[in-house]
Short mmCIF file of C-alpha atoms and ligand atoms in Angstrom, two decimals:
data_model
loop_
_atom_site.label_atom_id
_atom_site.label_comp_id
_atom_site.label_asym_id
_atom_site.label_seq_id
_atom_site.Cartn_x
_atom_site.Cartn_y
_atom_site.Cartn_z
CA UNK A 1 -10.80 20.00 -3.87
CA UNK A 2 -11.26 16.09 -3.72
CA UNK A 3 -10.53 16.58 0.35
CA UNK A 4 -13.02 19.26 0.73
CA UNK A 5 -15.74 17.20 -1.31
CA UNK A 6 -14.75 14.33 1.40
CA UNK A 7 -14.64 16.22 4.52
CA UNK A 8 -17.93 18.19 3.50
CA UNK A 9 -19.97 15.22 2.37
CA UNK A 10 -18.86 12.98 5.37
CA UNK A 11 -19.94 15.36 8.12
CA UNK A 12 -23.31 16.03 6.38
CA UNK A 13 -25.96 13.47 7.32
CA UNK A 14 -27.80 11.96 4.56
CA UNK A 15 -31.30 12.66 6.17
CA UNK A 16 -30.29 16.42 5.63
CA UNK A 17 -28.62 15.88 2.54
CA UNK A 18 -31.90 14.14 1.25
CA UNK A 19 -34.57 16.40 2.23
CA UNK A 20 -32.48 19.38 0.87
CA UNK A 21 -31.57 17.70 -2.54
CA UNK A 22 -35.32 16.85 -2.77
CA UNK A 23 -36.38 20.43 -1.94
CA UNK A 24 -33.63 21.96 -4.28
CA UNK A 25 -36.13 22.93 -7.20
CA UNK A 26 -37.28 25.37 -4.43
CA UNK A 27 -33.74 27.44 -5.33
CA UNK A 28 -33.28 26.19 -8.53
CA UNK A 29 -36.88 25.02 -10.55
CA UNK A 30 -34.95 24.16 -13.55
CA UNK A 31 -34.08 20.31 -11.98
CA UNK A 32 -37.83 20.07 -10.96
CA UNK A 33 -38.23 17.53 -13.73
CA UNK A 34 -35.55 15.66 -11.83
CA UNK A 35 -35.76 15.91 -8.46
CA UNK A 36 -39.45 15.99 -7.73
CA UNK A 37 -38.97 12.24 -8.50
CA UNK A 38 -37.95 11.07 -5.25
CA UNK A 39 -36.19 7.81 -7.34
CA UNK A 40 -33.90 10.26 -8.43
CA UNK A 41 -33.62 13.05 -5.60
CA UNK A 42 -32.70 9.93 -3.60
CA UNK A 43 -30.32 8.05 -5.52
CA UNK A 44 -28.31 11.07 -6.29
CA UNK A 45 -28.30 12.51 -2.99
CA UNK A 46 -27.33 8.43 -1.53
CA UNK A 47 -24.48 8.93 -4.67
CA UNK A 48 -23.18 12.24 -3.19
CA UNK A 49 -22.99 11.03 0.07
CA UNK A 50 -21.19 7.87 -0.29
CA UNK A 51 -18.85 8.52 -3.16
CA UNK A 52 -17.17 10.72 -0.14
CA UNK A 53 -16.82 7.30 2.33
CA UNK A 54 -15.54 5.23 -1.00
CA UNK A 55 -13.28 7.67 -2.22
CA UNK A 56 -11.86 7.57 1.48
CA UNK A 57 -11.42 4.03 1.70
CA UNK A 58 -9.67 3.70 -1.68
CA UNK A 59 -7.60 6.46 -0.65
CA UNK A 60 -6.80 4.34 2.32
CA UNK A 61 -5.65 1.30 -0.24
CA UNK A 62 -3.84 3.67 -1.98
CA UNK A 63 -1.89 4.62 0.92
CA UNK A 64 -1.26 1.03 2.75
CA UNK A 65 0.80 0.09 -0.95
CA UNK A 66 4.83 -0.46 0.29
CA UNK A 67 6.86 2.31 -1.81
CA UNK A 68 8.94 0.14 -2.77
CA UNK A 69 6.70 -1.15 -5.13
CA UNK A 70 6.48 2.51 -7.02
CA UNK A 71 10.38 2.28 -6.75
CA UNK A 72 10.78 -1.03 -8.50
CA UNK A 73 8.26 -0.01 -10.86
CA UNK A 74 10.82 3.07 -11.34
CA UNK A 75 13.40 1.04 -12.35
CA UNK A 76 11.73 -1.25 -14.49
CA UNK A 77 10.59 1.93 -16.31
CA UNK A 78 7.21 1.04 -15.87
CA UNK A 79 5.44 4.60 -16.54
CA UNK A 80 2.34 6.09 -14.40
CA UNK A 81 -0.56 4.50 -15.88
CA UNK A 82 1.03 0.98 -16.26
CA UNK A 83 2.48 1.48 -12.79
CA UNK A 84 -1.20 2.03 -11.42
CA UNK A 85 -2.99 -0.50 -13.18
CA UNK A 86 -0.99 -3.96 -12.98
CA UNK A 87 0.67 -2.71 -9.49
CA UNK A 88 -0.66 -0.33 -7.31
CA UNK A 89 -4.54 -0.53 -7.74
CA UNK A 90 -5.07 -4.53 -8.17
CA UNK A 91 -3.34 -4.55 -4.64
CA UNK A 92 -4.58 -1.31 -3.04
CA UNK A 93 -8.55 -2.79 -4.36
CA UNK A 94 -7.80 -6.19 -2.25
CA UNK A 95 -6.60 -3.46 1.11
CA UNK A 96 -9.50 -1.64 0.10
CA UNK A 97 -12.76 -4.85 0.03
CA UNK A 98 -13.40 -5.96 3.21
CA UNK A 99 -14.51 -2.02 3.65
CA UNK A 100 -15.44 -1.75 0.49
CA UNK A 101 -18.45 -4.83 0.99
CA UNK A 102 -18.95 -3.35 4.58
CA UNK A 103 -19.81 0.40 2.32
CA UNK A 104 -22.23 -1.20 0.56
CA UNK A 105 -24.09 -3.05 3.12
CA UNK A 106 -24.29 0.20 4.74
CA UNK A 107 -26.36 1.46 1.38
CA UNK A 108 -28.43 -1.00 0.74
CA UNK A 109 -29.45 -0.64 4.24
CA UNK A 110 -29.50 3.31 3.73
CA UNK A 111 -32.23 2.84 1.29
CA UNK A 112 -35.23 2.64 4.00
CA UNK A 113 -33.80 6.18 4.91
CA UNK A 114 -34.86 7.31 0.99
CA UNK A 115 -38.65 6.52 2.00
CA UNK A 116 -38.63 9.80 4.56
CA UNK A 117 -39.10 11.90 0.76
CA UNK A 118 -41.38 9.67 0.40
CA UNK A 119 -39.85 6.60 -2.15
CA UNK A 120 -41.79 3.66 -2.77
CA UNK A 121 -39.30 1.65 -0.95
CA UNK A 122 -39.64 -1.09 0.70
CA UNK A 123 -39.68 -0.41 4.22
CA UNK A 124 -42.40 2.18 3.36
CA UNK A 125 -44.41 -0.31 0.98
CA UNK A 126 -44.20 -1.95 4.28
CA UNK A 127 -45.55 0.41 6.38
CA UNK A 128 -48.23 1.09 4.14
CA UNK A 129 -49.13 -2.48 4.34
CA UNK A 130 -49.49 -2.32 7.53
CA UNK A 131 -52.22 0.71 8.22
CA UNK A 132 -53.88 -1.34 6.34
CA UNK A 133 -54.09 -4.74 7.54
CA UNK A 134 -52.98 -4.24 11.22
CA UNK A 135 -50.10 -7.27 11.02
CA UNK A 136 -47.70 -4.37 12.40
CA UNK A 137 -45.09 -7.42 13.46
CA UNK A 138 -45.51 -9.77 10.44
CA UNK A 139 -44.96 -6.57 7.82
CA UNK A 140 -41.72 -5.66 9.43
CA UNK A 141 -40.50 -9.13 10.21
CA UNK A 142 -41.51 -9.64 6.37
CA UNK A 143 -39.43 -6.39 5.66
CA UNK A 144 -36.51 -8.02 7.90
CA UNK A 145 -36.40 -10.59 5.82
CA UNK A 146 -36.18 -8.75 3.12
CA UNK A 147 -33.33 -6.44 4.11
CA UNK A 148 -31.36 -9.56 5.54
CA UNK A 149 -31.85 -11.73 2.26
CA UNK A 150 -30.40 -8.86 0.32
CA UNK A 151 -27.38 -7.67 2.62
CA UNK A 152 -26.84 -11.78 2.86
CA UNK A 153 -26.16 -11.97 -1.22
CA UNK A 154 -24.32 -9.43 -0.85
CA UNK A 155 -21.90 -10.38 1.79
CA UNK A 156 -21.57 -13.53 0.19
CA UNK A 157 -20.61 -12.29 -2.96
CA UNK A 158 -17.90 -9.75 -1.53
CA UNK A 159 -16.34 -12.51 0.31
CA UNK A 160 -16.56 -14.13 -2.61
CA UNK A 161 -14.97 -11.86 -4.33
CA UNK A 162 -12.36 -11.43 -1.90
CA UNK A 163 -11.42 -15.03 -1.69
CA UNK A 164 -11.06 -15.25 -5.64
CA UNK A 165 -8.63 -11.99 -4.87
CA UNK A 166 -6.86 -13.22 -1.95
CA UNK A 167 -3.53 -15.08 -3.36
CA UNK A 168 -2.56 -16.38 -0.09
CA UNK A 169 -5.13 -19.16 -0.62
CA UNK A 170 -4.04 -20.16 -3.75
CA UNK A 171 -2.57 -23.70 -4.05
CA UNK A 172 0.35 -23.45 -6.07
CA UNK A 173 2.78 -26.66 -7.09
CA UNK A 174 6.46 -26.55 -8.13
CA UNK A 175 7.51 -27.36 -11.23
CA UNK A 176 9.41 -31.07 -12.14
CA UNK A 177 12.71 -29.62 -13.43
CA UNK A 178 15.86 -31.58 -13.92
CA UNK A 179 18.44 -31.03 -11.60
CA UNK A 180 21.94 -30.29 -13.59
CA UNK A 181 24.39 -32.74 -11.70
CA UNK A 182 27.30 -30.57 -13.02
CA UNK A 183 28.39 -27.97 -10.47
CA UNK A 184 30.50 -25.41 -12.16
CA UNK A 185 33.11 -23.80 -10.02
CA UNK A 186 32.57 -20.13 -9.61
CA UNK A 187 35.95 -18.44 -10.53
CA UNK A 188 37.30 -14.67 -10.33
CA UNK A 189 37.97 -15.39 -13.88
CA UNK A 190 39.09 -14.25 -17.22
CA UNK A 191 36.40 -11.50 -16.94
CA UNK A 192 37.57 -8.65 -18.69
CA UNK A 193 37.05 -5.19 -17.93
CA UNK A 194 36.23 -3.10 -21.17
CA UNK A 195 37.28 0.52 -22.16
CA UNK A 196 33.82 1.47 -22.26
CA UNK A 197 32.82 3.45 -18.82
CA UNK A 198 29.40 2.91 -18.55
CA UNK A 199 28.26 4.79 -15.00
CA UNK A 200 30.20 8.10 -15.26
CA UNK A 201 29.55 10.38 -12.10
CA UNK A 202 31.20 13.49 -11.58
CA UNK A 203 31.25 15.72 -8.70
CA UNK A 204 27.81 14.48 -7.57
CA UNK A 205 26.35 16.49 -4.61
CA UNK A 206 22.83 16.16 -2.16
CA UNK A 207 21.65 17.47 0.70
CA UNK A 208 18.95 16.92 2.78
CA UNK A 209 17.99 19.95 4.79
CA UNK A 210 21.17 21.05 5.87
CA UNK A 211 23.21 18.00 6.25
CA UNK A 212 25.46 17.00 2.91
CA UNK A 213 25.05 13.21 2.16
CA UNK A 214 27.08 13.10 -0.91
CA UNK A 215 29.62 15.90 -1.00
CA UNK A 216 30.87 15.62 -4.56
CA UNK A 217 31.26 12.06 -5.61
CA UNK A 218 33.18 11.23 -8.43
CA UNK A 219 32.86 7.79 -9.93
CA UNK A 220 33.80 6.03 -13.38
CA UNK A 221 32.65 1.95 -13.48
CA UNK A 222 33.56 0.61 -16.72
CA UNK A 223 32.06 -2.56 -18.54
CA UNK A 224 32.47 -5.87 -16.83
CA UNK A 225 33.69 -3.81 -13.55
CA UNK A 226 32.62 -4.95 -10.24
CA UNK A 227 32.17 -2.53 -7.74
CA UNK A 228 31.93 -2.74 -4.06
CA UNK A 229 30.79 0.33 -1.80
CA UNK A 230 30.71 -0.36 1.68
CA UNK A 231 30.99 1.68 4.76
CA UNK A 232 29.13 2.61 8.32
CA UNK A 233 25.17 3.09 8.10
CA UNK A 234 24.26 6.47 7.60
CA UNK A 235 27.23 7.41 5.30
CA UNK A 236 25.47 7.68 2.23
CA UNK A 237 25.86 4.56 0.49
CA UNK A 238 22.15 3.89 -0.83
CA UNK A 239 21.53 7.56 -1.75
CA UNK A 240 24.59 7.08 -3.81
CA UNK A 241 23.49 4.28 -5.86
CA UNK A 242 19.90 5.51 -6.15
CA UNK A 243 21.23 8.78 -7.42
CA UNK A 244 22.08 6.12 -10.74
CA UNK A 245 18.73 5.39 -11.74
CA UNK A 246 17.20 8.68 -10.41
CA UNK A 247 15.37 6.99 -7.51
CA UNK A 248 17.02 10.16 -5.66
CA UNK A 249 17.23 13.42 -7.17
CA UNK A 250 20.71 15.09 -7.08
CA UNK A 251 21.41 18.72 -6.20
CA UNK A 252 24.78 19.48 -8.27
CA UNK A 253 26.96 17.37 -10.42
CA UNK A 254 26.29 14.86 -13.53
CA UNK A 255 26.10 11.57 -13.87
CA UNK A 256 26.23 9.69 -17.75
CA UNK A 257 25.41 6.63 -18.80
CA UNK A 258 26.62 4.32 -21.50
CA UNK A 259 28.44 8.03 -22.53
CA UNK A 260 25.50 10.05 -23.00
CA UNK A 261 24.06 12.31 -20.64
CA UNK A 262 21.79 10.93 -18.42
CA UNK A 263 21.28 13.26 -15.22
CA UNK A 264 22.51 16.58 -13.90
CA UNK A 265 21.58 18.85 -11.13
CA UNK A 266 18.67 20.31 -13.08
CA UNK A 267 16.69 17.62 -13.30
CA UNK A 268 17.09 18.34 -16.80
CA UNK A 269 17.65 14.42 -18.48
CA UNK A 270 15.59 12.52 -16.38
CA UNK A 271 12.38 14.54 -17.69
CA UNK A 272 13.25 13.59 -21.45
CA UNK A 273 10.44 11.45 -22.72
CA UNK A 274 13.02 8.17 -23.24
CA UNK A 275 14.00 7.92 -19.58
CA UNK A 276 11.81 5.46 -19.02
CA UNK A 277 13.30 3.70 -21.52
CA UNK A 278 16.44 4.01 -20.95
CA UNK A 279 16.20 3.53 -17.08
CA UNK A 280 15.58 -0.45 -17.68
CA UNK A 281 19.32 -0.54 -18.60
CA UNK A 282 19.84 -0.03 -14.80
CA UNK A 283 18.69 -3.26 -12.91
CA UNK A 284 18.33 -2.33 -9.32
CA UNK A 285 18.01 -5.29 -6.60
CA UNK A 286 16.82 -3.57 -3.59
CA UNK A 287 17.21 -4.44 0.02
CA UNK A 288 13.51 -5.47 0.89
CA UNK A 289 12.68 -7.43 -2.75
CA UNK A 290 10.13 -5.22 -3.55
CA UNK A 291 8.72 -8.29 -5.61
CA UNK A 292 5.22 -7.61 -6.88
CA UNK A 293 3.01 -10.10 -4.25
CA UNK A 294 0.28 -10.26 -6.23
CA UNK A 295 1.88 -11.80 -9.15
CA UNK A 296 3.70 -15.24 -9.58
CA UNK A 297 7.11 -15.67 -9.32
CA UNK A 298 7.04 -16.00 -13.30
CA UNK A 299 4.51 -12.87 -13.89
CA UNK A 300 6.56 -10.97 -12.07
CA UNK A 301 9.91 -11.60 -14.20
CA UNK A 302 7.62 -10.77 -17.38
CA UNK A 303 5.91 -8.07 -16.62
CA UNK A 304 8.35 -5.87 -16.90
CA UNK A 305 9.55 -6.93 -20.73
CA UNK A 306 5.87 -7.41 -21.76
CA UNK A 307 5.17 -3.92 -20.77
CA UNK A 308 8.03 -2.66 -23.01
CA UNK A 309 6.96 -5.33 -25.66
CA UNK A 310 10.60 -7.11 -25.63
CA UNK A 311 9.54 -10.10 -27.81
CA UNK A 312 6.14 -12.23 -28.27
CA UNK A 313 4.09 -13.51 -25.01
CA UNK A 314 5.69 -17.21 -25.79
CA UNK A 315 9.81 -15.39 -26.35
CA UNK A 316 9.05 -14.00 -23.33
CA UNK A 317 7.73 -16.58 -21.10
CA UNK A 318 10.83 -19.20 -22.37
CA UNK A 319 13.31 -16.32 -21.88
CA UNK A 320 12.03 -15.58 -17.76
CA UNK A 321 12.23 -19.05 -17.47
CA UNK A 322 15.71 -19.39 -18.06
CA UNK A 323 16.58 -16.52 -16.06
CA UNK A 324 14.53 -18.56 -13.22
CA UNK A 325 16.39 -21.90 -14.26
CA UNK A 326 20.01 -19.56 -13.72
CA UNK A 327 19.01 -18.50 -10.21
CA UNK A 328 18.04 -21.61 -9.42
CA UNK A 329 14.32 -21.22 -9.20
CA UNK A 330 12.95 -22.85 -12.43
CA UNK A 331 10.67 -25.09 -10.21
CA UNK A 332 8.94 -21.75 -8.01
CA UNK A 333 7.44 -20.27 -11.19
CA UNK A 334 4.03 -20.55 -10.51
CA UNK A 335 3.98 -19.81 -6.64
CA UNK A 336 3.64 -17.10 -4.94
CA UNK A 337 6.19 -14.17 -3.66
CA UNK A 338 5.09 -15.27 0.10
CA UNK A 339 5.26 -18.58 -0.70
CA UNK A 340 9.24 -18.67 -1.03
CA UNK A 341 12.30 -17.80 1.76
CA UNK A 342 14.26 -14.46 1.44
CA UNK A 343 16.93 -15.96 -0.22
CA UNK A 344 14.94 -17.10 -3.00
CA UNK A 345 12.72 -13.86 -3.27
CA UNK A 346 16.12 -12.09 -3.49
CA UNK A 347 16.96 -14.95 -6.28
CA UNK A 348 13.63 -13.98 -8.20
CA UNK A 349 14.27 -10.43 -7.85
CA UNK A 350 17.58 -10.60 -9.70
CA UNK A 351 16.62 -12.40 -12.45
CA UNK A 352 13.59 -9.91 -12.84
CA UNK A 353 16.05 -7.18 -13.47
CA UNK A 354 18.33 -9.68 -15.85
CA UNK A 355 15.05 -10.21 -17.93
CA UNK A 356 15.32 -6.70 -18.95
CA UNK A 357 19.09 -7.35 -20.12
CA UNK A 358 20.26 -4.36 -18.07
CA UNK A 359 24.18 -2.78 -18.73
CA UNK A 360 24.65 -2.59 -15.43
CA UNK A 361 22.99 -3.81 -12.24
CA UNK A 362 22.67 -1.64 -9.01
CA UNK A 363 22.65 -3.90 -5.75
CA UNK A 364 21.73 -2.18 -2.23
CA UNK A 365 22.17 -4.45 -0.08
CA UNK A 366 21.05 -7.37 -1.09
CA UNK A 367 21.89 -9.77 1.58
CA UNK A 368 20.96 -7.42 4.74
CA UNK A 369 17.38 -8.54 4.98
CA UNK A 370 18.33 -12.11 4.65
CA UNK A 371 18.21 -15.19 7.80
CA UNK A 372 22.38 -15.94 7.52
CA UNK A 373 22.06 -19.20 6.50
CA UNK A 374 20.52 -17.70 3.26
CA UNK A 375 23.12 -15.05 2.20
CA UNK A 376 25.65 -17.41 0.53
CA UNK A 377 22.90 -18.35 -1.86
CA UNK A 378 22.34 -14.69 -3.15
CA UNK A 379 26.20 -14.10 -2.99
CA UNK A 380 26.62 -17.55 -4.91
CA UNK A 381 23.97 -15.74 -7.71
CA UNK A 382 26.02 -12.34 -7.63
CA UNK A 383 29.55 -13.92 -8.33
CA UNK A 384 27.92 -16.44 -10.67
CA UNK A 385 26.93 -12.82 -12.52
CA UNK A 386 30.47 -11.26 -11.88
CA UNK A 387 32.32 -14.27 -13.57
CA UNK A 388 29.78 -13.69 -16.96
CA UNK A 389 31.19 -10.15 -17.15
CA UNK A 390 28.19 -7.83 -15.91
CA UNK A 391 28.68 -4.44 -14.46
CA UNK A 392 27.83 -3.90 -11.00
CA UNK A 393 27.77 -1.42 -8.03
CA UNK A 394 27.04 -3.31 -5.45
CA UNK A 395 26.49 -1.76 -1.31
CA UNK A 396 27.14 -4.64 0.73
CA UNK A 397 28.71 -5.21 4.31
CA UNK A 398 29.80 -8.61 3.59
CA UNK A 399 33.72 -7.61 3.07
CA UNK A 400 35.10 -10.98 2.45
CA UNK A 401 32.89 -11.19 -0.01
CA UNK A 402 33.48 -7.85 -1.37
CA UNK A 403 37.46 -8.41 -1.64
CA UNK A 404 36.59 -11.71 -3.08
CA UNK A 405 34.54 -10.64 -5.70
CA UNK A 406 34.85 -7.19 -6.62
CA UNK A 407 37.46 -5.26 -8.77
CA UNK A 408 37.38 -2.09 -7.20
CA UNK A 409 36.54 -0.87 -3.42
CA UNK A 410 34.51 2.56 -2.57
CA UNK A 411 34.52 3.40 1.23
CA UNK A 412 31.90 5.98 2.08
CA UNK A 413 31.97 7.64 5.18
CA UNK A 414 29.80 10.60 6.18
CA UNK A 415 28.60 11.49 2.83
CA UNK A 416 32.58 11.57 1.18
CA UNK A 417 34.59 8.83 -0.44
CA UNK A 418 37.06 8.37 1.38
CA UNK A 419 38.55 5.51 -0.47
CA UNK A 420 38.63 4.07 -4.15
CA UNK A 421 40.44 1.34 -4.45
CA UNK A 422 42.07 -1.78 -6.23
CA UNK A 423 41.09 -4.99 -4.75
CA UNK A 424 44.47 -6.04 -5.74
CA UNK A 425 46.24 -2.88 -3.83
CA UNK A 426 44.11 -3.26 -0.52
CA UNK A 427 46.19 -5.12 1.39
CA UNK A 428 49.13 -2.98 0.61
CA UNK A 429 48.35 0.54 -0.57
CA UNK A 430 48.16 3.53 2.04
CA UNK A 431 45.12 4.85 0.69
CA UNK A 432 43.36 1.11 1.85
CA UNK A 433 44.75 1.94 5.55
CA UNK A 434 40.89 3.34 6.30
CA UNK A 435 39.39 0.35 4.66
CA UNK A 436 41.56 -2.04 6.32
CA UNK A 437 40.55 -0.56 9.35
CA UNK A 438 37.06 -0.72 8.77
CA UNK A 439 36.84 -4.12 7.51
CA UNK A 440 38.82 -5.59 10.19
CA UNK A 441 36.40 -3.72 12.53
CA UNK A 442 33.21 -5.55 11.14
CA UNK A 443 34.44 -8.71 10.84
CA UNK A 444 34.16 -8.63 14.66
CA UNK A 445 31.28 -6.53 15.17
P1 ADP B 1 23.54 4.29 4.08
O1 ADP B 1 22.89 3.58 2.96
O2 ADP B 1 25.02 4.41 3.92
O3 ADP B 1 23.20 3.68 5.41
P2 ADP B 1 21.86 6.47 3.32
O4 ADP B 1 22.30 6.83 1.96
O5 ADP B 1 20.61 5.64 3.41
O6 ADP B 1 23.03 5.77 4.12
O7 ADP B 1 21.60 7.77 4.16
C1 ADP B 1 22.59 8.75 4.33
C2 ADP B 1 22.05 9.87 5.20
O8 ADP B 1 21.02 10.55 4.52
C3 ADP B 1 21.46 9.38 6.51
O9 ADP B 1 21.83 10.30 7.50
C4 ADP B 1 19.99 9.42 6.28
O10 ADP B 1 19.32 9.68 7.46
C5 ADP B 1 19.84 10.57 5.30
N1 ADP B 1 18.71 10.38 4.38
C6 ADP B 1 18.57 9.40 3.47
N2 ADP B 1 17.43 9.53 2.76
C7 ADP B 1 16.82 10.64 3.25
C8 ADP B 1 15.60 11.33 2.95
N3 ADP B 1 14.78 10.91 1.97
N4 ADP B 1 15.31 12.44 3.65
C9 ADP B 1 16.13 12.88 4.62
N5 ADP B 1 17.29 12.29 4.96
C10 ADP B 1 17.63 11.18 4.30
MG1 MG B 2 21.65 1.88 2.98
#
């Protein structure tokens, strides 16, 4: 409907779309009132006509917005409208301005077409001048000047605009903030690993097309548990974990959460009105960030618990900036997402899932997209989180780090597990003779 509309309205050319919405009482004498005013017949047929171009170019922003900013608004169980109005459209309206001013130039100059049904405008008033005095150049240089004066505020005020939007340009400090001389040692500690099992996944199954990506996974992680699932690209490690937090739909099997049921092959759970709510249990740390870049660093930690009304503006503002102060980015809270290295995006982006005090924390790899000199700052962040106790499933393809830190092992190869595993029992067990294997093989690769 909305494509037709375009497609029709953008092939028509306003001249023709003008005469025949000013000749339209012809068919229809009822809108005479209307349309015999040329004011009108013009402005409505100039509204037609461009609506089509506009709705095209926001379309356009619409489209150039990352998805993985829908997807982290997914699992901050951000809902539609929310997700639209502090994400997707403040960001897809800066794509869409520079076009946007260009539009409008384009109908302010459109206007002198209006006076061919005859509307006092001004290129006409001009002309009409001129039969009468004979200054044929001065009228239209006069006229010129007038279009050019006009088209000038404008342009000025859309860059205006846009440089008020732009937050590349913004000058952003960092913040004074005492540096703790204590370093406390990271240790595989007395974390404890509770009765509760908080990700239960049974017999989990999708396709795509015809080829099986996860061909019946099984999983239990109970509370405090770190989990590592590694394996070769391709084997169906991220669809796994996304399966969690219903990023990816599943085609068979169940998966509960906290021990109540959460998803199953029918899509039945995830369409229950409290998903949303319940989804921010499930921090997810994705691969890319998918921080929100036209926020600050601190914005974007709050959003996400001011949108689910956690606690007062000033709660939540002194909470995100401890989470900040725990990553080690108390003094970046006022800059800019572009404005700070991968490993410290990566930082930010893990304490904006901590502010919603999440059960469990989902990592996809979170070092992959990282310079290597950065990764043992992230890892340092994830162990740091281990040692407290949280849950975590974590897709990496740093192994020593994944022996290091994690309780249990998950090897994924070609959409089946083909190992589950006790750190402990890896060096020694059969079953971690396919691990072994693979770890020793990327170590070198
Ligand atoms: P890994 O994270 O282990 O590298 P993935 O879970 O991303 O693997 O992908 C597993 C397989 O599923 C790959 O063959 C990939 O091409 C395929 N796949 C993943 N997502 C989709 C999708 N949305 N549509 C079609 N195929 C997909
Ligand atoms: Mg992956």
């Amino acid at each position: 409907m909305a494509g037709t509309y375009i497609w029709f309205f953008r092939s028509l050319p306003l001249l023709v779309l003008l005469i025949f919405v000013y000749n339209l009482p012809q068919l229809m004498p009822g809108l005479r009132p209307i349309l015999s005013n040329p004011f009108w017949a013009g402005l409505i047929a100039l509204v037609i006509s461009e609506t089509a171009y506009i709705a095209e170019i926001h379309r356009g922003g619409l489209l150039s917005i990352d998805n993985g900013q829908h997807e982290a608004a997914h699992a901050l169980g951000i809902r539609s409208f929310g997700k639209y109005r502090q994400i997707i459209v403040p960001q897809a309206f800066r794509v869409a301005l520079p076009t946007l001013g260009n539009q409008f130039i384009t109908i302010v100059k459109l206007t002198s077409l209006v006076s061919v049904i005859s509307l006092s405008e001004i290129l006409l008033v001009g002309q009409r001048l001129y039969t009468r005095n004979f200054l044929v150049i001065e009228t239209l240089v006069a006229v010129s000047l007038y279009y050019v004066m006009i088209v000038t505020v404008f342009t000025w005020a859309a860059s205006w605009l846009e440089r008020r939007m732009d937050v590349t340009r913004r000058k952003t400090s960092e913040r004074e903030v005492p540096v703790s001389t204590e370093k406390k040692e990271i240790v595989r500690s007395a974390r404890k690993i509770g009765e509760e099992i908080v990700v239960d996944m049974k017999k989990v199954r999708k396709a795509f097309g015809k080829k099986v990506v996860l061909n019946d996974i099984s999983l239990e992680v109970r509370s405090g548990e770190v989990v590592s699932v590694i394996g070769p690209s391709g084997s169906g490690k991220t669809t796994l974990i996304r399966t969690i937090n219903a990023l990816q739909d599943i085609d068979a099997g169940t998966i509960r959460f906290h021990g109540e049921d959460w998803i199953d092959g029918n899509g039945r759970y995830q369409l229950a009105k409290t998903f949303h709510d319940d989804v921010v249990h499930l921090g997810m740390v994705f691969q890319s960030f998918n921080l929100f870049p036209h926020k600050t660093v601190l914005e974007n930690i709050m959003m996400a618990p001011r949108y689910h009304k956690m606690g007062s503006n000033a709660e939540l503002k002194e909470k995100a900036e401890g989470y900040l102060h725990k990553v080690g980015m108390a003094a970046h809270a006022d800059k800019y997402p572009h404005q700070l290295s991968g490993g410290q995006k990566q930082r930010v982006a893990i304490s904006r899932a901590l502010a919603m005090e999440p059960r469990a924390i989902l990592f996809d790899e979170p070092t992959s997209a990282l310079d290597p000199e950065l990764v043992a700052e992230v890892l340092r962040v994830i162990e740091m989180l281990a040692s407290e106790g949280m849950t975590m499933i974590i897709v990496t393809h740093e192994m020593r780090f994944a022996t290091r830190i994690s309780d249990r092992i998950i090897m994924m190869e070609d959409g089946n597990m083909v190992a589950n595993i006790k750190s402990q029992e890896l060096a020694t067990a059969p079953e971690g003779e396919r691990v072994r294997q693979f770890m020793a093989q990327s170590e070198h690769g």
